[in-house]
Coordinates of C-alpha atoms in Angstrom, one line a residue:
Chain A
X98 CA 191.6 96.1 110.1
X99 CA 190.6 93.8 113.0
X100 CA 192.2 90.3 113.0
X101 CA 190.3 87.4 114.5
X102 CA 191.5 84.0 115.6
X103 CA 189.1 81.1 115.0
X104 CA 189.1 77.7 116.7
X105 CA 187.5 75.1 114.5
X106 CA 186.1 71.7 114.8
X107 CA 185.4 69.7 111.6
X108 CA 184.8 66.2 110.4
X109 CA 187.6 65.5 107.8
X110 CA 185.6 62.9 105.9
X111 CA 183.4 65.6 104.5
X112 CA 186.2 67.6 102.9
X113 CA 189.2 67.3 100.6
X114 CA 191.4 68.7 103.4
X115 CA 192.0 72.2 104.6
X116 CA 193.1 73.5 101.2
X117 CA 191.0 74.2 98.2
X118 CA 191.3 71.4 95.6
X119 CA 189.8 70.8 92.2
X120 CA 188.1 67.6 93.3
X121 CA 185.9 68.9 96.1
X122 CA 185.3 71.3 99.0
X123 CA 188.1 72.3 101.2
X124 CA 187.5 73.5 104.8
X125 CA 189.3 76.8 104.0
X126 CA 187.0 77.5 101.1
X127 CA 183.9 76.6 103.2
X128 CA 184.9 79.1 105.9
X129 CA 185.9 81.8 103.4
X130 CA 182.5 81.4 101.7
X131 CA 180.7 81.7 105.1
X132 CA 182.7 84.9 105.8
X133 CA 181.5 86.3 102.4
X134 CA 177.9 85.3 103.2
X135 CA 177.9 87.0 106.5
X136 CA 180.2 90.0 106.1
X137 CA 180.2 90.5 102.3
X138 CA 184.0 90.4 102.3
X139 CA 186.4 88.2 100.3
X140 CA 189.1 87.1 102.7
X141 CA 191.8 84.5 103.1
X142 CA 191.6 82.3 106.1
X143 CA 195.0 81.1 107.3
X144 CA 195.2 77.8 109.3
X145 CA 197.8 76.7 111.8
X146 CA 198.0 73.4 110.0
X147 CA 196.8 72.3 106.5
X148 CA 195.2 69.1 107.4
X149 CA 194.9 66.4 104.7
X150 CA 191.7 65.0 103.3
X151 CA 190.0 62.9 105.9
X152 CA 191.9 64.3 108.9
X153 CA 189.6 65.7 111.6
X154 CA 190.0 68.7 113.8
X155 CA 188.7 69.3 117.3
X156 CA 190.8 72.4 117.7
X157 CA 192.2 73.8 114.5
X158 CA 193.3 77.4 114.7
X159 CA 193.0 80.0 112.0
X160 CA 193.0 83.7 111.5
X161 CA 191.4 86.2 109.2
X162 CA 191.1 90.0 108.8
X163 CA 187.8 91.8 108.5
X164 CA 187.2 95.4 107.4
X165 CA 184.6 96.0 110.0
X166 CA 185.0 95.6 113.8
X167 CA 182.5 92.9 114.6
X168 CA 181.9 91.6 118.1
X169 CA 183.9 88.3 118.2
X170 CA 180.9 86.2 119.4
X171 CA 178.9 87.6 116.5
X172 CA 181.6 86.4 114.1
X173 CA 181.4 82.9 115.7
X174 CA 177.6 82.7 115.6
X175 CA 177.3 84.2 112.1
X176 CA 179.9 81.7 110.7
X177 CA 178.1 78.8 112.4
X178 CA 174.8 79.9 110.9
X179 CA 176.3 79.9 107.4
X180 CA 178.2 76.6 108.0
X181 CA 175.1 74.9 109.4
X182 CA 174.8 72.4 106.5
X183 CA 178.5 71.4 106.7
X184 CA 180.5 69.4 109.3
X185 CA 182.4 72.5 110.5
X186 CA 181.8 74.3 113.8
X187 CA 183.4 77.5 114.9
X188 CA 184.1 76.8 118.6
X189 CA 185.3 80.4 119.2
X190 CA 186.3 83.6 117.6
X191 CA 188.6 86.1 119.4
X192 CA 190.2 89.4 118.5
X193 CA 194.0 89.1 118.2
X194 CA 196.9 91.4 117.6
X195 CA 197.7 92.4 114.0
X196 CA 200.9 90.4 114.2
X197 CA 199.2 87.2 115.3
X198 CA 199.5 84.5 112.6
X199 CA 197.7 81.2 113.1
X200 CA 200.6 79.2 111.6
X201 CA 203.7 81.2 112.4
X202 CA 202.8 82.3 115.9
X203 CA 201.9 78.7 117.0
X204 CA 204.3 77.2 119.6
X205 CA 202.8 73.7 119.5
X206 CA 200.4 71.3 117.9
X207 CA 198.7 68.3 119.6
X208 CA 197.3 65.4 117.6
X209 CA 195.4 62.3 118.6
X210 CA 195.3 59.2 116.6
X211 CA 192.6 56.6 117.4
X212 CA 192.9 52.9 116.5
X213 CA 189.9 50.6 117.0
X214 CA 191.6 47.3 117.8
X215 CA 189.0 44.6 117.8
X216 CA 187.8 42.0 115.3
X217 CA 184.3 43.4 114.7
X218 CA 184.3 46.6 112.5
X219 CA 183.3 50.0 113.9
X220 CA 179.7 51.0 113.6
X221 CA 179.4 54.0 115.9
X222 CA 183.0 55.3 115.4
X223 CA 183.2 54.5 111.7
X224 CA 185.2 57.2 109.9
X225 CA 186.9 58.5 113.1
X226 CA 189.1 55.5 113.9
X227 CA 191.5 53.2 112.0
X228 CA 190.1 49.8 112.3
X229 CA 192.9 47.2 113.1
X230 CA 191.1 43.8 113.5
X231 CA 194.2 41.9 114.7
X232 CA 195.5 42.3 118.3
X233 CA 198.2 45.0 118.7
X234 CA 200.7 44.8 121.6
X235 CA 200.1 48.2 123.1
X236 CA 202.9 47.9 125.7
X237 CA 205.4 47.3 122.9
X238 CA 204.0 50.3 121.0
X239 CA 204.2 52.5 124.0
X240 CA 207.8 51.4 124.7
X241 CA 208.9 51.9 121.1
X242 CA 207.2 55.3 120.9
X243 CA 209.9 56.6 123.3
X244 CA 212.5 56.1 120.6
X245 CA 210.9 58.9 118.5
X246 CA 210.5 61.5 121.3
X247 CA 213.2 64.2 121.2
X248 CA 215.2 66.1 118.6
X249 CA 215.7 64.0 115.5
X250 CA 216.0 64.0 111.7
X251 CA 212.5 62.6 110.9
X252 CA 213.2 62.0 107.1
X253 CA 212.1 58.3 107.5
X254 CA 208.6 59.5 108.6
X255 CA 208.2 62.4 106.2
X256 CA 206.1 62.3 103.1
X257 CA 208.3 62.4 100.0
X258 CA 206.6 65.5 98.8
X259 CA 206.9 67.3 102.1
X260 CA 208.0 70.9 101.5
X261 CA 209.5 71.7 104.9
X262 CA 213.0 73.1 104.7
X263 CA 214.4 70.9 107.4
X264 CA 213.5 67.3 108.4
X265 CA 214.8 68.0 111.9
X266 CA 212.0 68.4 114.5
X267 CA 211.6 68.1 118.2
X268 CA 208.9 65.6 119.2
X269 CA 207.8 66.6 122.7
X270 CA 205.3 63.8 123.3
X271 CA 204.3 60.5 121.7
X272 CA 202.2 58.3 124.1
X273 CA 200.3 55.2 123.4
X274 CA 197.6 53.9 125.7
X275 CA 194.9 51.3 125.6
X276 CA 191.3 52.3 126.5
X277 CA 189.3 49.1 126.2
X278 CA 189.3 48.2 122.5
X279 CA 190.7 51.5 121.5
X280 CA 194.3 52.5 121.3
X281 CA 194.9 56.2 121.7
X282 CA 198.2 57.8 120.4
X283 CA 198.9 61.3 121.5
X284 CA 201.6 63.4 119.8
X285 CA 202.8 66.8 120.4
X286 CA 205.5 69.0 118.9
X287 CA 206.2 72.6 117.9
X288 CA 205.4 71.5 114.4
X289 CA 205.3 68.3 112.3
X290 CA 206.5 67.3 108.9
X291 CA 203.9 66.3 106.3
X292 CA 202.4 62.9 107.2
X293 CA 204.7 62.6 110.2
X294 CA 202.1 61.5 112.7
X295 CA 200.5 59.0 110.3
X296 CA 203.9 57.6 109.3
X297 CA 204.9 57.3 113.0
X298 CA 201.6 55.6 113.8
X299 CA 202.0 53.2 110.8
X300 CA 205.4 52.2 112.1
X301 CA 204.2 51.8 115.7
X302 CA 201.4 49.5 114.3
X303 CA 204.2 47.3 112.8
X304 CA 205.7 47.2 116.3
X305 CA 202.3 46.3 117.7
X306 CA 201.9 43.5 115.2
X307 CA 205.3 42.1 116.1
X308 CA 206.6 42.7 112.6
X309 CA 209.1 45.3 114.0
X310 CA 210.9 45.5 117.3
X311 CA 211.8 48.7 119.1
X312 CA 215.3 48.2 117.6
X313 CA 213.9 48.1 114.1
X314 CA 212.2 51.4 114.8
X315 CA 215.5 52.9 116.0
X316 CA 217.1 51.7 112.8
X317 CA 214.3 53.2 110.7
X318 CA 214.8 56.5 112.4
X319 CA 218.6 56.4 111.9
X320 CA 218.3 55.6 108.2
X321 CA 216.9 59.0 107.4
X322 CA 215.2 57.5 104.4
X323 CA 211.4 57.4 103.9
X324 CA 211.8 53.9 102.3
X325 CA 213.1 52.7 105.7
X326 CA 210.0 53.9 107.6
X327 CA 206.7 52.1 108.1
X328 CA 203.5 52.6 106.2
X329 CA 201.2 55.7 106.4
X330 CA 198.3 55.1 108.7
X331 CA 194.9 56.1 107.3
X332 CA 193.7 59.7 107.6
X333 CA 190.5 58.9 109.3
X334 CA 192.1 58.0 112.6
X335 CA 193.9 61.4 112.9
X336 CA 192.5 64.5 114.7
X337 CA 194.2 67.8 115.3
X338 CA 193.3 68.3 118.9
X339 CA 194.8 71.7 119.7
X340 CA 197.1 74.4 118.5
X341 CA 199.1 76.0 121.3
X342 CA 200.2 79.6 121.4
X343 CA 202.5 81.1 124.0
X344 CA 200.5 82.4 126.9
X345 CA 197.6 80.0 126.4
X346 CA 196.8 77.5 129.0
X347 CA 198.4 74.1 128.2
X348 CA 195.7 71.8 126.7
X349 CA 197.9 68.7 127.0
X350 CA 196.9 68.4 130.7
X351 CA 193.4 67.8 129.6
X352 CA 194.1 64.8 127.4
Chain B
X278 CA 168.6 23.7 116.9
X279 CA 171.4 25.8 118.3
X280 CA 170.6 29.2 119.8
X281 CA 173.0 32.1 119.6
X282 CA 173.2 35.3 121.5
X283 CA 174.4 38.3 119.5
X284 CA 175.8 41.6 120.9
X285 CA 175.3 44.4 118.4
X286 CA 176.6 47.9 117.9
X287 CA 174.7 50.2 115.5
X288 CA 174.3 53.8 114.4
X289 CA 170.6 54.5 114.8
X290 CA 170.7 57.3 112.3
X291 CA 171.0 54.8 109.5
X292 CA 167.8 52.8 110.4
X293 CA 164.1 53.2 111.0
X294 CA 164.7 51.6 114.4
X295 CA 165.0 48.0 115.4
X296 CA 161.7 46.9 113.9
X297 CA 160.9 46.5 110.2
X298 CA 158.9 49.5 108.9
X299 CA 157.4 50.4 105.6
X300 CA 159.5 53.5 105.3
X301 CA 163.0 52.1 105.5
X302 CA 165.4 49.5 106.8
X303 CA 165.2 48.2 110.3
X304 CA 168.2 46.8 112.1
X305 CA 166.3 43.5 112.7
X306 CA 165.6 43.1 109.0
X307 CA 169.3 43.9 108.1
X308 CA 170.5 41.2 110.5
X309 CA 168.0 38.7 109.3
X310 CA 169.0 39.3 105.7
X311 CA 172.7 38.8 106.7
X312 CA 171.7 35.5 108.3
X313 CA 170.0 34.4 105.1
X314 CA 173.0 35.5 103.0
X315 CA 175.4 33.5 105.1
X316 CA 173.4 30.5 106.3
X317 CA 170.6 30.3 103.7
X318 CA 168.1 30.3 106.6
X319 CA 165.1 32.5 107.1
X320 CA 165.1 33.3 110.8
X321 CA 163.6 35.8 113.3
X322 CA 166.1 37.8 115.3
X323 CA 164.7 38.8 118.7
X324 CA 166.2 41.8 120.5
X325 CA 166.3 42.7 124.1
X326 CA 165.0 46.2 123.4
X327 CA 163.2 47.5 120.2
X328 CA 165.1 50.7 119.9
X329 CA 163.4 53.6 118.1
X330 CA 164.5 55.2 114.9
X331 CA 167.7 57.2 115.5
X332 CA 168.6 55.5 118.8
X333 CA 172.1 54.0 118.8
X334 CA 173.3 50.8 120.4
X335 CA 176.8 49.9 121.7
X336 CA 175.5 46.7 123.3
X337 CA 172.1 45.6 122.0
X338 CA 171.5 41.9 122.7
X339 CA 169.6 39.6 120.4
X340 CA 169.1 35.9 119.9
X341 CA 168.4 33.6 116.9
X342 CA 168.2 29.9 116.2
X343 CA 170.1 28.3 113.4
X344 CA 169.6 24.8 112.0
X345 CA 173.3 24.1 111.7
X346 CA 175.7 24.1 114.6
X347 CA 178.1 26.9 113.5
X348 CA 181.2 27.9 115.5
X349 CA 180.1 31.1 117.3
X350 CA 183.0 33.2 116.0
X351 CA 182.1 32.1 112.4
X352 CA 178.6 33.4 113.0
X353 CA 180.0 36.8 114.1
X354 CA 182.5 37.1 111.3
X355 CA 180.0 35.9 108.6
X356 CA 177.4 38.4 109.7
X357 CA 179.9 41.2 109.8
X358 CA 181.0 40.3 106.3
X359 CA 177.4 40.6 105.0
X360 CA 176.7 43.7 107.1
X361 CA 179.9 45.5 106.0
X362 CA 178.0 48.2 104.0
X363 CA 175.7 49.0 106.9
X364 CA 176.4 50.8 110.2
X365 CA 175.9 47.5 112.2
X366 CA 178.6 45.5 113.8
X367 CA 178.2 42.1 115.5
X368 CA 180.5 42.5 118.6
X369 CA 180.1 38.9 119.6
X370 CA 178.1 35.7 119.0
X371 CA 177.8 33.1 121.7
X372 CA 176.0 29.8 122.0
X373 CA 173.2 30.0 124.7
X374 CA 170.7 27.6 126.2
X375 CA 167.5 26.8 124.4
X376 CA 165.5 28.7 127.0
X377 CA 167.6 31.9 126.7
X378 CA 165.5 34.8 125.4
X379 CA 167.2 38.1 124.7
X380 CA 164.2 40.1 125.9
X381 CA 162.6 38.0 128.6
X382 CA 165.9 36.7 130.2
X383 CA 167.3 40.1 130.5
X384 CA 167.7 41.4 134.1
X385 CA 168.8 44.9 133.3
X386 CA 169.2 47.5 130.6
X387 CA 171.8 50.4 130.7
X388 CA 171.3 53.5 128.5
X389 CA 173.5 56.5 128.1
X390 CA 172.2 59.9 126.9
X391 CA 174.6 62.5 125.7
X392 CA 173.9 66.2 125.5
X393 CA 176.4 68.6 123.9
X394 CA 175.9 71.7 125.9
X395 CA 177.8 74.5 124.1
X396 CA 176.8 77.3 121.9
X397 CA 178.7 76.1 118.7
X398 CA 176.9 73.1 117.0
X399 CA 178.5 69.7 116.9
X400 CA 180.7 68.8 113.9
X401 CA 182.5 65.6 115.1
X402 CA 179.7 64.3 117.3
X403 CA 176.8 65.3 115.0
X404 CA 174.1 62.7 115.1
X405 CA 175.3 61.1 118.4
X406 CA 174.4 63.9 120.8
X407 CA 171.5 66.3 121.5
X408 CA 172.8 69.8 120.9
X409 CA 171.7 72.1 123.7
X410 CA 173.2 75.5 123.0
X411 CA 172.1 77.2 126.2
X412 CA 173.9 76.5 129.5
X413 CA 172.3 73.7 131.6
X414 CA 172.8 73.5 135.3
X415 CA 174.2 70.1 135.6
X416 CA 174.2 70.1 139.4
X417 CA 170.5 70.9 139.5
X418 CA 169.8 68.1 137.0
X419 CA 171.9 65.6 139.0
X420 CA 170.1 66.5 142.2
X421 CA 166.6 66.3 140.5
X422 CA 167.5 62.9 138.9
X423 CA 167.4 61.3 142.4
X424 CA 163.7 62.0 142.5
X425 CA 163.1 59.5 139.8
X426 CA 165.3 56.7 141.1
X427 CA 163.4 53.9 142.8
X428 CA 160.1 52.1 142.4
X429 CA 157.5 54.4 140.9
X430 CA 154.5 54.7 138.5
X431 CA 156.2 56.3 135.5
X432 CA 153.1 57.2 133.6
X433 CA 154.2 60.8 133.3
X434 CA 157.3 59.7 131.4
X435 CA 155.7 57.0 129.3
X436 CA 154.8 57.4 125.6
X437 CA 151.0 57.5 125.2
X438 CA 151.2 54.6 122.8
X439 CA 153.4 52.5 125.2
X440 CA 152.1 48.9 125.3
X441 CA 153.6 47.8 128.6
X442 CA 150.9 46.3 131.0
X443 CA 152.1 48.3 134.0
X444 CA 153.5 51.8 134.2
X445 CA 155.3 50.8 137.5
X446 CA 159.0 50.3 137.1
X447 CA 162.1 50.3 139.4
X448 CA 164.7 52.8 138.2
X449 CA 168.0 51.6 139.6
X450 CA 170.2 54.4 138.4
X451 CA 169.9 57.9 136.9
X452 CA 173.1 59.8 137.1
X453 CA 174.0 63.1 135.5
X454 CA 177.6 64.3 135.1
X455 CA 179.4 67.0 133.2
X456 CA 182.4 66.0 131.1
X457 CA 183.7 69.3 129.6
X458 CA 181.0 70.6 127.2
X459 CA 179.2 67.2 127.3
X460 CA 176.5 66.1 129.8
X461 CA 176.3 62.4 130.2
X462 CA 173.1 60.9 131.7
X463 CA 173.3 57.2 132.6
X464 CA 170.1 55.2 133.3
X465 CA 169.7 51.6 134.4
X466 CA 166.6 49.5 135.2
X467 CA 165.4 46.0 134.8
X468 CA 163.3 47.4 131.9
X469 CA 162.0 50.8 130.7
X470 CA 158.7 52.0 129.4
X471 CA 158.5 53.3 125.8
X472 CA 160.3 56.7 125.6
X473 CA 161.0 56.6 129.3
X474 CA 164.6 57.6 129.1
X475 CA 164.0 60.3 126.5
X476 CA 161.1 61.7 128.5
X477 CA 163.1 61.7 131.7
X478 CA 166.0 63.4 129.9
X479 CA 163.6 66.0 128.4
X480 CA 162.3 66.8 131.9
X481 CA 165.8 67.0 133.4
X482 CA 166.7 69.4 130.7
X483 CA 163.8 71.6 131.9
X484 CA 165.4 71.5 135.3
X485 CA 168.8 72.3 133.8
X486 CA 167.2 75.4 132.0
X487 CA 165.7 76.6 135.3
X488 CA 162.2 76.2 133.9
X489 CA 161.5 73.5 136.4
X490 CA 162.7 72.9 140.0
X491 CA 163.3 69.5 141.6
X492 CA 159.9 70.0 143.3
X493 CA 158.3 70.4 139.8
X494 CA 159.8 67.1 138.8
X495 CA 158.4 65.5 141.9
X496 CA 155.0 66.9 141.1
X497 CA 155.2 65.6 137.5
X498 CA 156.1 62.1 138.7
X499 CA 153.2 62.2 141.2
X500 CA 150.7 63.3 138.6
X501 CA 150.9 60.0 136.8
X502 CA 149.9 61.8 133.6
X503 CA 152.0 62.1 130.5
X504 CA 150.7 65.7 130.0
X505 CA 152.4 66.6 133.3
X506 CA 155.8 65.3 132.2
X507 CA 158.5 67.2 130.2
X508 CA 159.2 67.0 126.5
X509 CA 160.8 64.0 124.8
X510 CA 164.5 64.4 124.2
X511 CA 165.7 63.6 120.6
X512 CA 166.5 60.1 119.7
X513 CA 170.0 60.9 118.4
X514 CA 171.5 61.4 121.9
X515 CA 170.3 58.0 123.2
X516 CA 172.4 54.8 123.2
X517 CA 171.6 51.4 124.5
X518 CA 174.9 50.6 126.2
X519 CA 174.3 47.1 127.6
X520 CA 171.8 44.5 128.3
X521 CA 172.5 42.6 131.5
X522 CA 171.7 38.9 132.2
X523 CA 172.0 37.2 135.5
X524 CA 175.5 35.7 135.8
X525 CA 177.1 38.2 133.5
X526 CA 179.7 40.6 134.9
X527 CA 178.1 43.9 135.8
X528 CA 178.9 46.5 133.0
X529 CA 177.8 49.5 135.1
X530 CA 181.2 49.5 136.9
X531 CA 182.8 50.4 133.6
X532 CA 180.8 53.5 132.9

């Protein structure tokens, strides 16, 4: 039973998130229905990360098993044909070993968070950025971000309903840079807690506003208490850029 | 009667173009209605370029006269408040001299055209790129683009219903570059003929497909006949990046 890895791009604003929900279409459901339409098979598509409602992906990874041995490019093109009315694009399909698992085999996840930091609202980038009309001190945010890099208990930046067994994670990268009126925050880790990136970004925004210092962020981290952390940044600014597997070329060099 | 210059960003997909039409909302009309809502005045807003339906702007320029002497930032913020449900953002409002005219005072226009050149369709950039699924030879396009730079009769790249008195224009810049799966074409001139950028891009795409050589493009230009030019590229890939006025800093350095 051949297994395929898919790389997916999608606009999170069009879906209730990766997972099927009662209140609307999930990306997973849309892809599973496209598989049924093209191959006549009812499959489960497993993603590397179950993105929340509104969160975008430029490089989500997923896997599925098909009964028939289709050419990988045929799988990609057929899924895109059946997904053509939805904001989902299958960037690639590739045959993988039977023991490949999109979620459990992944050795890293790279996210980008975009803040539009200008007084006029977004017109062209609406829905893909967090609009922050008041000036943010990007240097202070970049400096404070270093506090969070490394091996820590991230309870203060973890959604209260997060189901991960341990709140301890290693954050490999958290960089803040200004590109004109946009602030780009890039995060990378083996894995993240639920809402971790958005909660870290919300806390960094407090630093950017001058409401918090770097020292306050250190205290929040040390508190190991979600109530001590900053607010959750909106979903629409977040994008899952890439999922990394051992042996793949490192995509972080391209960002 | 104070005159204001506006710099506007808008998503062309939401409008029938700059000008008022019977079949939907024009950007001009939307801005004029916002002026009426905030200042109670019925004004005409004059743009530097009357973009077609679907064409985006990151830096359209326009001017209008108001009876009252409002603070410029108040004009910007009040217009944005009344435009908040539309994909239009007023990036800036500035007082200008009585003889400033957004269209006639402009000394240059800079456009960008984006082609997404990959087999999978766009999900995140849908509506803001021309999707070209077959590989285009960017080097050949960049080389051919030089044919069009300079002082020429552009009849072959001019919409048949174009109302400009002369088809002779000076194209200051036409550059093609590849950025991953995207091809970015940047054009700049004092002014352009109707559909000129989209017709040049359509012709360059033929070069990229191998359907035309650089020599064919030279022949098309020399023919001075629209029937000899290539096809019109779709509106959705085109964006008016900036309008240049003498004395302004040159925005082309930023691209």
